[in-house]
């Protein structure tokens, strides 16, 4: 990867994209596998189906433009320091894939392992943080607890004064965590998938799922019916809408999640900082712009726009934690739609309909999981049974009570 | 330096008020009323920035916020990154520099203040050009509450940069008369230097007002620098005008190349000549005004290249009269120059859409006009639908908004008469007959314009040189074509491939052009291709402006208990618990936290101690259905509680997980008072209201938060009875008369109090509840009565140690959202008699039946000097195996017990209650430390101390 | 930021309200009689349509009262609000 080495600190410009990305085929009448949703997860699933399982008679159907949903709208934070074994399993699997992904895809995805700090602002934050660090270490995940001074050393612009409203008491630190460039990731998957024979079909909205005798046989689309041996749903925020077409009830609620970006600035922020207590997470992207996200809007919504007071709260938190950000400017705000489950963990696996597979509920964690879930979901679809990493994430857990309760248990939501 | 490109008269600048500033280290002067851009141009300074990718020199390309090119950094008086020189009002002492597309932040906090104001109005008019003024005036005359916001330093909009005439007078006289009349209407708020940057639902719009920067050193440092206006309008009139659109050609980025109307604005508004020898390249009639006005002001117009085969006689005559060579059917195919344009290549368009041999002419200014894009940003943000207008090559509003309308140039109506009429009729549409009657007709001579040509890019551009689509991003036509060649079909993809439209200007001049070039390359219509989404903010807004006053201690309200000041004067350390500041411990001079906590614990166990527990949530429950409601909410029975008594209770969610605990006392048959944990006070009340209002409206109950009304002071320890007896001599405090879990009304220091015999420490204890108004008097009385016994104030840390020694869990510390009452060893608090309560059904789920659920237990380190880390994980083996290591649970609480002389912990452990006596391990710094599993009660297992 | 028409107080700023999810999901009459799946349906599963959605809101910092709304989750527009004891309005 010598020619694709990425800047570890922000620079004004990015590597060029390749001269050719993907074909724009018309849909064939029939495919072995149809993946509904051409976002990061759909594209990654297609790629791993082709690469790991030799299944290439595959179509990815996207109602808009490829990777134009949450993939284009997220804040690109990648980490695996989750509390529960089930979560850390799949996210660490994902992180390991991230570490070789530029080479695997032969695409400069700009994965920058600059470390992620999750700040603690209260004594209970500290307990929860230490708990998570200890669990991470025993699960083989790099993580450490560092005090406020340590935070300052890693990220000198953080205000660790004890005089602020919610002083920084310390942080968990995952050195291998970081950020990547989302379009580059999605296009890297798309290019390789297309190259291996996968048909990427845009402006093709799935309007119905054909089921005969409890078995899926195809889909109805805005570009006509298409038959399929298997159908894999990767609809992210629209997963409920898709599942409804198949008569499957999923415990999802779709919410707007907003983010924003500043102008391009000289490097000031060497790492990624997340704070749940004051509701902000921020990194400085490769070109130098500050990229930030906030809490989700409380109401259900598919509108890809949120309420402005959320942005204002986020700015208060940002300037509080990073006083030098005061005169940075908001250039652009936007929103994605996140599908959230009751336990803030995903649902990945088989459904009550034969040959219909479901991947949803990633909430705010979808981007970082892209390689991990792509490979596991491809395995699930190829073999008709879950991969060990996604086995815990069944729909059934809401009946048995075997939840993987990340938001109830951990100090970190994103 | 002299203002050598300043006209001798004219313009809106104040020549009596010269201002000094520095740019790139060189001192310059300008006038009040200048922008940084106009002042630089007046000094002949065109080359002000360099481009981000190729380092090419760049100048001022436009006179407004659409400028993709003239990007600067303010250095003094306080650093501010990435502003367009055209939007920075000049002030004395300004120090700025040109940027290579990347700004820098100050290394110190911003001393300026920012705030926000809410405002409501009938009519919000955005833009004080002819359309906006007409709308605002019509609204004002109709008596409506009007807000008029405009981003410039004065009203007039496009009229400031032109020579229009209204009703036979110079248009700016009309502007003056309108603003003067608006001033007289008390219900009109007219804000200049206020840019509407966001439109949201239900008529909600945001405007950023610049209040002090333009005053320079004369600004009051205590005044707010910027203010966000949060305006809720019944009706929105979008009179934001239009942005002139460039045409793309080779080397179209040199300083000295400028949008035609911008050069005209520099002339008329600022008295600045953007050059001495100019060429105009246009596709439409509107740009001729710039050439003619500049010519009349003394600029030599070398040539006009008009891409159209024919132009009107009026324009031909205008050229002839001024000696301007008019080349119809011609385009500019390239430029040359060092740090600024020095020559322009003019070539004929040939029939097969190619360009012929170019003729090179010397010029230091190239005016460009490819037509106009209505500024539909706010309209689009407000969810207005756009349509593509083939005739003008631009996207225009396709409809009215539900509560608003775009008018004038923003609606694609470019004539002055249209603008005036549009504005008035929008106000009339919003406000009805009274406004309709107020509409004034104006006499305006609008020239009939010939159709424009739509030309995105000069044929052949980029094939031999660089032809920039987005100057700020250094993105060229070749980049766009390469994107299309890569298989991209969506403008959003091309934007991401090329980064076009992602700069400071967000593609105001490049967006539609990009769509046009892609459409041509793909052979599709611009209409079906569309344009990238317009998103807030319209122009960049500083983080601090949006943060406003919600910073520092105002980030979140601070809640203080009645004894806060008392604790502060005693040197207490505090912890944040929710919004509350709670006394954490009370160190004496030179005493460590451990020392203070040990001393406080000893006082509570051996003598008497007291604390302020006022932050506990308190909910007053009244009504005939009160007992029934509590029975449904708590896991145990509350309706059987007798008046005069108290009971501990646990609440679960529907999922059966513990959400809160506290005590309930019954004050009367239909009157209960319950406590919640500090952090959950609001959520418990909201949850109870939810059940009550949405599920059980038949229950007649009122719930009232009384958290702040009652101060709560536990008086704890074997000597507490003597203290209470001294405070309330006529109360029989004997255990027989005043038993555990009962309460009595009494009076302390002349104040009525309620004393409850409850204990969160296991010691004899009395909880004194008093109206918060009189809390300090009672607190002092307790301190005084306790003095003979050495009464000791204690904080939350000691409270935690004392309760942990007794195995009392803290919800949220010893539990997360995965613990049931049974997991906590509290099956006794789960009623077997009640048919149902919230969460009950979940207890019988499969997962709840597992033997190996995590259960709360005690852990005793086998080395009693080792303090386990809270959050430490519990494992089975003395050696640390390879990851992943099976984890049994984690340490939730861990303390030194001064009383027992050892360390101890509470933990949740898989199948923990079946492991009592087992040795388990907690890794500390990579080394497993042996611990013995014990029950949760470390101290006074038989409960002998509770009654004294 | 929306203006939410509280049926008790009139239109108020969105920040005064809390969201309460799907409306008309009654607490089961006899939870003990339900299967685990049926109980899970009540506890965890809610509709999530794109389009009209009957949902609950509470005017938390106003009258503190709950009410129902029909809102279009695609546009976020409130189409109707009604008090808990009022029938769900029919909207096409």
mmCIF file of N, CA and C in Angstrom, chain B residues 475-569:
data_model
loop_
_atom_site.group_PDB
_atom_site.id
_atom_site.type_symbol
_atom_site.label_atom_id
_atom_site.label_comp_id
_atom_site.label_asym_id
_atom_site.label_seq_id
_atom_site.Cartn_x
_atom_site.Cartn_y
_atom_site.Cartn_z
ATOM 1 N N UNK B 475 -11.506 22.200 -8.681
ATOM 2 C CA UNK B 475 -12.081 21.097 -9.455
ATOM 3 C C UNK B 475 -12.413 21.590 -10.857
ATOM 4 N N UNK B 476 -12.040 20.794 -11.846
ATOM 5 C CA UNK B 476 -12.125 21.229 -13.231
ATOM 6 C C UNK B 476 -13.164 20.435 -14.016
ATOM 7 N N UNK B 477 -13.385 20.894 -15.250
ATOM 8 C CA UNK B 477 -14.288 20.159 -16.136
ATOM 9 C C UNK B 477 -13.774 18.740 -16.348
ATOM 10 N N UNK B 478 -12.455 18.593 -16.398
ATOM 11 C CA UNK B 478 -11.896 17.250 -16.602
ATOM 12 C C UNK B 478 -12.223 16.345 -15.425
ATOM 13 N N UNK B 479 -12.224 16.921 -14.240
ATOM 14 C CA UNK B 479 -12.597 16.131 -13.061
ATOM 15 C C UNK B 479 -14.034 15.636 -13.188
ATOM 16 N N UNK B 480 -14.908 16.528 -13.645
ATOM 17 C CA UNK B 480 -16.314 16.140 -13.797
ATOM 18 C C UNK B 480 -16.431 15.041 -14.854
ATOM 19 N N UNK B 481 -15.727 15.230 -15.961
ATOM 20 C CA UNK B 481 -15.827 14.226 -17.034
ATOM 21 C C UNK B 481 -15.220 12.896 -16.594
ATOM 22 N N UNK B 482 -14.158 12.987 -15.807
ATOM 23 C CA UNK B 482 -13.538 11.767 -15.294
ATOM 24 C C UNK B 482 -14.523 11.020 -14.378
ATOM 25 N N UNK B 483 -15.253 11.787 -13.582
ATOM 26 C CA UNK B 483 -16.250 11.178 -12.691
ATOM 27 C C UNK B 483 -17.325 10.467 -13.497
ATOM 28 N N UNK B 484 -17.766 11.127 -14.533
ATOM 29 C CA UNK B 484 -18.800 10.511 -15.380
ATOM 30 C C UNK B 484 -18.223 9.258 -16.044
ATOM 31 N N UNK B 485 -16.983 9.361 -16.493
ATOM 32 C CA UNK B 485 -16.330 8.217 -17.114
ATOM 33 C C UNK B 485 -16.127 7.055 -16.157
ATOM 34 N N UNK B 486 -16.035 7.369 -14.860
ATOM 35 C CA UNK B 486 -15.852 6.314 -13.855
ATOM 36 C C UNK B 486 -17.129 5.545 -13.598
ATOM 37 N N UNK B 487 -18.222 6.011 -14.215
ATOM 38 C CA UNK B 487 -19.487 5.298 -14.057
ATOM 39 C C UNK B 487 -20.490 6.053 -13.202
ATOM 40 N N UNK B 488 -20.155 7.270 -12.803
ATOM 41 C CA UNK B 488 -21.048 8.014 -11.915
ATOM 42 C C UNK B 488 -22.147 8.697 -12.715
ATOM 43 N N UNK B 489 -23.362 8.594 -12.218
ATOM 44 C CA UNK B 489 -24.519 9.125 -12.933
ATOM 45 C C UNK B 489 -25.303 10.129 -12.090
ATOM 46 N N UNK B 490 -24.979 10.236 -10.825
ATOM 47 C CA UNK B 490 -25.738 11.111 -9.937
ATOM 48 C C UNK B 490 -24.897 12.348 -9.613
ATOM 49 N N UNK B 491 -25.545 13.514 -9.554
ATOM 50 C CA UNK B 491 -24.789 14.724 -9.191
ATOM 51 C C UNK B 491 -24.161 14.579 -7.813
ATOM 52 N N UNK B 492 -24.840 13.848 -6.926
ATOM 53 C CA UNK B 492 -24.290 13.664 -5.579
ATOM 54 C C UNK B 492 -22.986 12.871 -5.643
ATOM 55 N N UNK B 493 -22.952 11.867 -6.530
ATOM 56 C CA UNK B 493 -21.714 11.108 -6.681
ATOM 57 C C UNK B 493 -20.603 11.974 -7.267
ATOM 58 N N UNK B 494 -20.956 12.748 -8.287
ATOM 59 C CA UNK B 494 -19.940 13.584 -8.922
ATOM 60 C C UNK B 494 -19.408 14.608 -7.928
ATOM 61 N N UNK B 495 -20.312 15.150 -7.122
ATOM 62 C CA UNK B 495 -19.887 16.090 -6.082
ATOM 63 C C UNK B 495 -18.832 15.439 -5.187
ATOM 64 N N UNK B 496 -19.082 14.200 -4.789
ATOM 65 C CA UNK B 496 -18.158 13.530 -3.876
ATOM 66 C C UNK B 496 -16.864 13.122 -4.573
ATOM 67 N N UNK B 497 -16.975 12.765 -5.824
ATOM 68 C CA UNK B 497 -15.788 12.365 -6.584
ATOM 69 C C UNK B 497 -14.861 13.560 -6.807
ATOM 70 N N UNK B 498 -15.472 14.710 -7.089
ATOM 71 C CA UNK B 498 -14.677 15.899 -7.447
ATOM 72 C C UNK B 498 -14.498 16.865 -6.283
ATOM 73 N N UNK B 499 -15.291 16.705 -5.242
ATOM 74 C CA UNK B 499 -15.426 17.621 -4.086
ATOM 75 C C UNK B 499 -16.016 18.976 -4.488
ATOM 76 N N UNK B 500 -16.600 19.068 -5.656
ATOM 77 C CA UNK B 500 -17.265 20.318 -6.062
ATOM 78 C C UNK B 500 -18.418 20.636 -5.106
ATOM 79 N N UNK B 501 -18.451 21.877 -4.685
ATOM 80 C CA UNK B 501 -19.576 22.316 -3.852
ATOM 81 C C UNK B 501 -19.386 22.063 -2.375
ATOM 82 N N UNK B 502 -18.211 21.553 -1.990
ATOM 83 C CA UNK B 502 -18.001 21.273 -0.569
ATOM 84 C C UNK B 502 -17.215 22.378 0.130
ATOM 85 N N UNK B 503 -16.867 23.436 -0.593
ATOM 86 C CA UNK B 503 -16.083 24.512 0.007
ATOM 87 C C UNK B 503 -16.936 25.467 0.823
ATOM 88 N N UNK B 504 -16.295 26.539 1.225
ATOM 89 C CA UNK B 504 -16.924 27.549 2.072
ATOM 90 C C UNK B 504 -18.201 28.111 1.448
ATOM 91 N N UNK B 505 -18.199 28.233 0.123
ATOM 92 C CA UNK B 505 -19.335 28.798 -0.599
ATOM 93 C C UNK B 505 -20.407 27.745 -0.865
ATOM 94 N N UNK B 506 -20.098 26.473 -0.561
ATOM 95 C CA UNK B 506 -21.049 25.386 -0.768
ATOM 96 C C UNK B 506 -21.618 25.378 -2.182
ATOM 97 N N UNK B 507 -20.787 25.743 -3.136
ATOM 98 C CA UNK B 507 -21.165 25.581 -4.534
ATOM 99 C C UNK B 507 -22.194 26.559 -5.051
ATOM 100 N N UNK B 508 -22.242 27.765 -4.493
ATOM 101 C CA UNK B 508 -23.278 28.714 -4.929
ATOM 102 C C UNK B 508 -23.133 29.056 -6.410
ATOM 103 N N UNK B 509 -21.898 29.124 -6.897
ATOM 104 C CA UNK B 509 -21.721 29.415 -8.324
ATOM 105 C C UNK B 509 -21.442 28.159 -9.149
ATOM 106 N N UNK B 510 -21.051 27.060 -8.486
ATOM 107 C CA UNK B 510 -20.630 25.887 -9.255
ATOM 108 C C UNK B 510 -21.688 24.802 -9.354
ATOM 109 N N UNK B 511 -22.704 24.847 -8.484
ATOM 110 C CA UNK B 511 -23.642 23.729 -8.407
ATOM 111 C C UNK B 511 -24.388 23.463 -9.696
ATOM 112 N N UNK B 512 -25.081 24.473 -10.191
ATOM 113 C CA UNK B 512 -25.908 24.276 -11.381
ATOM 114 C C UNK B 512 -25.028 24.040 -12.611
ATOM 115 N N UNK B 513 -23.889 24.724 -12.642
ATOM 116 C CA UNK B 513 -22.962 24.532 -13.756
ATOM 117 C C UNK B 513 -22.515 23.065 -13.821
ATOM 118 N N UNK B 514 -22.227 22.514 -12.649
ATOM 119 C CA UNK B 514 -21.818 21.103 -12.604
ATOM 120 C C UNK B 514 -22.914 20.204 -13.165
ATOM 121 N N UNK B 515 -24.144 20.445 -12.728
ATOM 122 C CA UNK B 515 -25.258 19.655 -13.252
ATOM 123 C C UNK B 515 -25.321 19.774 -14.763
ATOM 124 N N UNK B 516 -25.122 20.997 -15.250
ATOM 125 C CA UNK B 516 -25.184 21.231 -16.694
ATOM 126 C C UNK B 516 -24.110 20.454 -17.439
ATOM 127 N N UNK B 517 -22.900 20.481 -16.904
ATOM 128 C CA UNK B 517 -21.802 19.784 -17.588
ATOM 129 C C UNK B 517 -22.029 18.272 -17.575
ATOM 130 N N UNK B 518 -22.506 17.755 -16.437
ATOM 131 C CA UNK B 518 -22.782 16.313 -16.360
ATOM 132 C C UNK B 518 -23.886 15.959 -17.350
ATOM 133 N N UNK B 519 -24.928 16.778 -17.353
ATOM 134 C CA UNK B 519 -26.062 16.483 -18.231
ATOM 135 C C UNK B 519 -25.603 16.440 -19.686
ATOM 136 N N UNK B 520 -24.779 17.411 -20.064
ATOM 137 C CA UNK B 520 -24.254 17.405 -21.433
ATOM 138 C C UNK B 520 -23.446 16.143 -21.699
ATOM 139 N N UNK B 521 -22.613 15.761 -20.729
ATOM 140 C CA UNK B 521 -21.752 14.593 -20.927
ATOM 141 C C UNK B 521 -22.567 13.319 -21.049
ATOM 142 N N UNK B 522 -23.658 13.231 -20.284
ATOM 143 C CA UNK B 522 -24.468 12.011 -20.304
ATOM 144 C C UNK B 522 -25.561 12.057 -21.353
ATOM 145 N N UNK B 523 -25.747 13.242 -21.935
ATOM 146 C CA UNK B 523 -26.818 13.383 -22.907
ATOM 147 C C UNK B 523 -28.200 13.304 -22.288
ATOM 148 N N UNK B 524 -28.314 13.790 -21.063
ATOM 149 C CA UNK B 524 -29.637 13.836 -20.423
ATOM 150 C C UNK B 524 -29.973 15.291 -20.107
ATOM 151 N N UNK B 525 -31.199 15.523 -19.683
ATOM 152 C CA UNK B 525 -31.613 16.878 -19.335
ATOM 153 C C UNK B 525 -31.166 17.246 -17.929
ATOM 154 N N UNK B 526 -30.920 18.540 -17.740
ATOM 155 C CA UNK B 526 -30.567 19.009 -16.397
ATOM 156 C C UNK B 526 -31.729 18.765 -15.435
ATOM 157 N N UNK B 527 -32.940 18.890 -15.955
ATOM 158 C CA UNK B 527 -34.123 18.732 -15.106
ATOM 159 C C UNK B 527 -34.143 17.358 -14.454
ATOM 160 N N UNK B 528 -33.863 16.305 -15.233
ATOM 161 C CA UNK B 528 -33.935 14.967 -14.640
ATOM 162 C C UNK B 528 -32.727 14.662 -13.764
ATOM 163 N N UNK B 529 -31.620 15.335 -14.044
ATOM 164 C CA UNK B 529 -30.419 15.119 -13.241
ATOM 165 C C UNK B 529 -30.539 15.792 -11.873
ATOM 166 N N UNK B 530 -31.135 16.987 -11.869
ATOM 167 C CA UNK B 530 -31.303 17.718 -10.621
ATOM 168 C C UNK B 530 -30.014 18.375 -10.176
ATOM 169 N N UNK B 531 -30.045 18.825 -8.937
ATOM 170 C CA UNK B 531 -28.914 19.553 -8.373
ATOM 171 C C UNK B 531 -28.740 19.039 -6.950
ATOM 172 N N UNK B 532 -27.559 19.196 -6.389
ATOM 173 C CA UNK B 532 -27.351 18.701 -5.024
ATOM 174 C C UNK B 532 -28.225 19.474 -4.050
ATOM 175 N N UNK B 533 -28.469 18.839 -2.913
ATOM 176 C CA UNK B 533 -29.409 19.389 -1.941
ATOM 177 C C UNK B 533 -28.866 20.654 -1.273
ATOM 178 N N UNK B 534 -29.756 21.633 -1.104
ATOM 179 C CA UNK B 534 -29.380 22.836 -0.354
ATOM 180 C C UNK B 534 -29.610 22.573 1.127
ATOM 181 N N UNK B 535 -28.570 22.728 1.925
ATOM 182 C CA UNK B 535 -28.718 22.453 3.355
ATOM 183 C C UNK B 535 -28.271 23.659 4.166
ATOM 184 N N UNK B 536 -28.848 23.809 5.352
ATOM 185 C CA UNK B 536 -28.410 24.902 6.221
ATOM 186 C C UNK B 536 -26.957 24.681 6.651
ATOM 187 N N UNK B 537 -26.226 25.719 6.957
ATOM 188 C CA UNK B 537 -26.616 27.128 6.852
ATOM 189 C C UNK B 537 -26.337 27.697 5.462
ATOM 190 N N UNK B 538 -27.057 28.744 5.121
ATOM 191 C CA UNK B 538 -26.871 29.397 3.821
ATOM 192 C C UNK B 538 -25.462 29.955 3.700
ATOM 193 N N UNK B 539 -24.992 30.602 4.738
ATOM 194 C CA UNK B 539 -23.581 31.018 4.810
ATOM 195 C C UNK B 539 -23.020 30.514 6.137
ATOM 196 N N UNK B 540 -21.706 30.346 6.232
ATOM 197 C CA UNK B 540 -21.116 29.749 7.433
ATOM 198 C C UNK B 540 -21.447 30.540 8.707
ATOM 199 N N UNK B 541 -21.644 29.809 9.785
ATOM 200 C CA UNK B 541 -21.984 30.413 11.074
ATOM 201 C C UNK B 541 -21.013 29.883 12.125
ATOM 202 N N UNK B 542 -20.465 30.789 12.924
ATOM 203 C CA UNK B 542 -19.481 30.388 13.932
ATOM 204 C C UNK B 542 -20.116 29.486 14.988
ATOM 205 N N UNK B 543 -19.356 28.484 15.402
ATOM 206 C CA UNK B 543 -19.820 27.578 16.471
ATOM 207 C C UNK B 543 -20.306 28.393 17.683
ATOM 208 N N UNK B 544 -19.493 29.386 18.054
ATOM 209 C CA UNK B 544 -19.792 30.129 19.281
ATOM 210 C C UNK B 544 -21.116 30.875 19.161
ATOM 211 N N UNK B 545 -21.442 31.308 17.934
ATOM 212 C CA UNK B 545 -22.704 32.022 17.756
ATOM 213 C C UNK B 545 -23.873 31.091 18.042
ATOM 214 N N UNK B 546 -23.741 29.837 17.613
ATOM 215 C CA UNK B 546 -24.831 28.888 17.845
ATOM 216 C C UNK B 546 -24.868 28.439 19.301
ATOM 217 N N UNK B 547 -23.696 28.398 19.925
ATOM 218 C CA UNK B 547 -23.659 28.031 21.343
ATOM 219 C C UNK B 547 -24.303 29.124 22.179
ATOM 220 N N UNK B 548 -24.141 30.380 21.745
ATOM 221 C CA UNK B 548 -24.786 31.493 22.439
ATOM 222 C C UNK B 548 -24.356 31.576 23.896
ATOM 223 N N UNK B 549 -25.326 31.769 24.752
ATOM 224 C CA UNK B 549 -25.017 31.898 26.183
ATOM 225 C C UNK B 549 -24.894 30.546 26.867
ATOM 226 N N UNK B 550 -25.203 29.473 26.166
ATOM 227 C CA UNK B 550 -25.237 28.160 26.820
ATOM 228 C C UNK B 550 -23.849 27.565 26.934
ATOM 229 N N UNK B 551 -22.991 28.280 27.613
ATOM 230 C CA UNK B 551 -21.619 27.829 27.786
ATOM 231 C C UNK B 551 -21.225 27.971 29.251
ATOM 232 N N UNK B 552 -20.102 27.380 29.574
ATOM 233 C CA UNK B 552 -19.598 27.487 30.938
ATOM 234 C C UNK B 552 -20.639 26.978 31.913
ATOM 235 N N UNK B 553 -20.842 27.725 32.972
ATOM 236 C CA UNK B 553 -21.777 27.274 33.996
ATOM 237 C C UNK B 553 -23.217 27.307 33.500
ATOM 238 N N UNK B 554 -23.441 27.969 32.365
ATOM 239 C CA UNK B 554 -24.806 28.014 31.817
ATOM 240 C C UNK B 554 -25.058 26.882 30.822
ATOM 241 N N UNK B 555 -24.072 25.999 30.649
ATOM 242 C CA UNK B 555 -24.260 24.875 29.734
ATOM 243 C C UNK B 555 -25.463 24.047 30.164
ATOM 244 N N UNK B 556 -25.607 23.902 31.458
ATOM 245 C CA UNK B 556 -26.708 23.124 32.009
ATOM 246 C C UNK B 556 -27.016 23.768 33.367
ATOM 247 N N UNK B 557 -28.269 23.892 33.717
ATOM 248 C CA UNK B 557 -28.575 24.548 34.995
ATOM 249 C C UNK B 557 -27.864 23.839 36.165
ATOM 250 N N UNK B 558 -27.444 24.619 37.134
ATOM 251 C CA UNK B 558 -26.840 24.066 38.348
ATOM 252 C C UNK B 558 -27.912 24.080 39.437
ATOM 253 N N UNK B 559 -28.107 22.924 40.068
ATOM 254 C CA UNK B 559 -29.084 22.881 41.167
ATOM 255 C C UNK B 559 -28.319 22.735 42.483
ATOM 256 N N UNK B 560 -28.691 23.559 43.427
ATOM 257 C CA UNK B 560 -27.990 23.601 44.708
ATOM 258 C C UNK B 560 -28.952 23.240 45.831
ATOM 259 N N UNK B 561 -28.433 22.540 46.829
ATOM 260 C CA UNK B 561 -29.265 22.190 47.982
ATOM 261 C C UNK B 561 -29.274 23.361 48.963
ATOM 262 N N UNK B 562 -30.205 23.334 49.910
ATOM 263 C CA UNK B 562 -30.304 24.459 50.858
ATOM 264 C C UNK B 562 -29.028 24.665 51.671
ATOM 265 N N UNK B 563 -28.237 23.620 51.868
ATOM 266 C CA UNK B 563 -27.054 23.773 52.719
ATOM 267 C C UNK B 563 -25.788 23.995 51.897
ATOM 268 N N UNK B 564 -25.950 24.293 50.626
ATOM 269 C CA UNK B 564 -24.789 24.369 49.738
ATOM 270 C C UNK B 564 -23.733 25.353 50.255
ATOM 271 N N UNK B 565 -24.200 26.541 50.593
ATOM 272 C CA UNK B 565 -23.244 27.578 51.018
ATOM 273 C C UNK B 565 -22.579 27.157 52.331
ATOM 274 N N UNK B 566 -23.374 26.557 53.194
ATOM 275 C CA UNK B 566 -22.830 26.078 54.475
ATOM 276 C C UNK B 566 -21.710 25.066 54.203
ATOM 277 N N UNK B 567 -21.982 24.143 53.288
ATOM 278 C CA UNK B 567 -20.982 23.107 52.968
ATOM 279 C C UNK B 567 -19.750 23.741 52.327
ATOM 280 N N UNK B 568 -20.013 24.716 51.490
ATOM 281 C CA UNK B 568 -18.912 25.410 50.811
ATOM 282 C C UNK B 568 -17.987 26.052 51.849
ATOM 283 N N UNK B 569 -18.574 26.698 52.842
ATOM 284 C CA UNK B 569 -17.748 27.360 53.856
ATOM 285 C C UNK B 569 -17.053 26.337 54.746
#
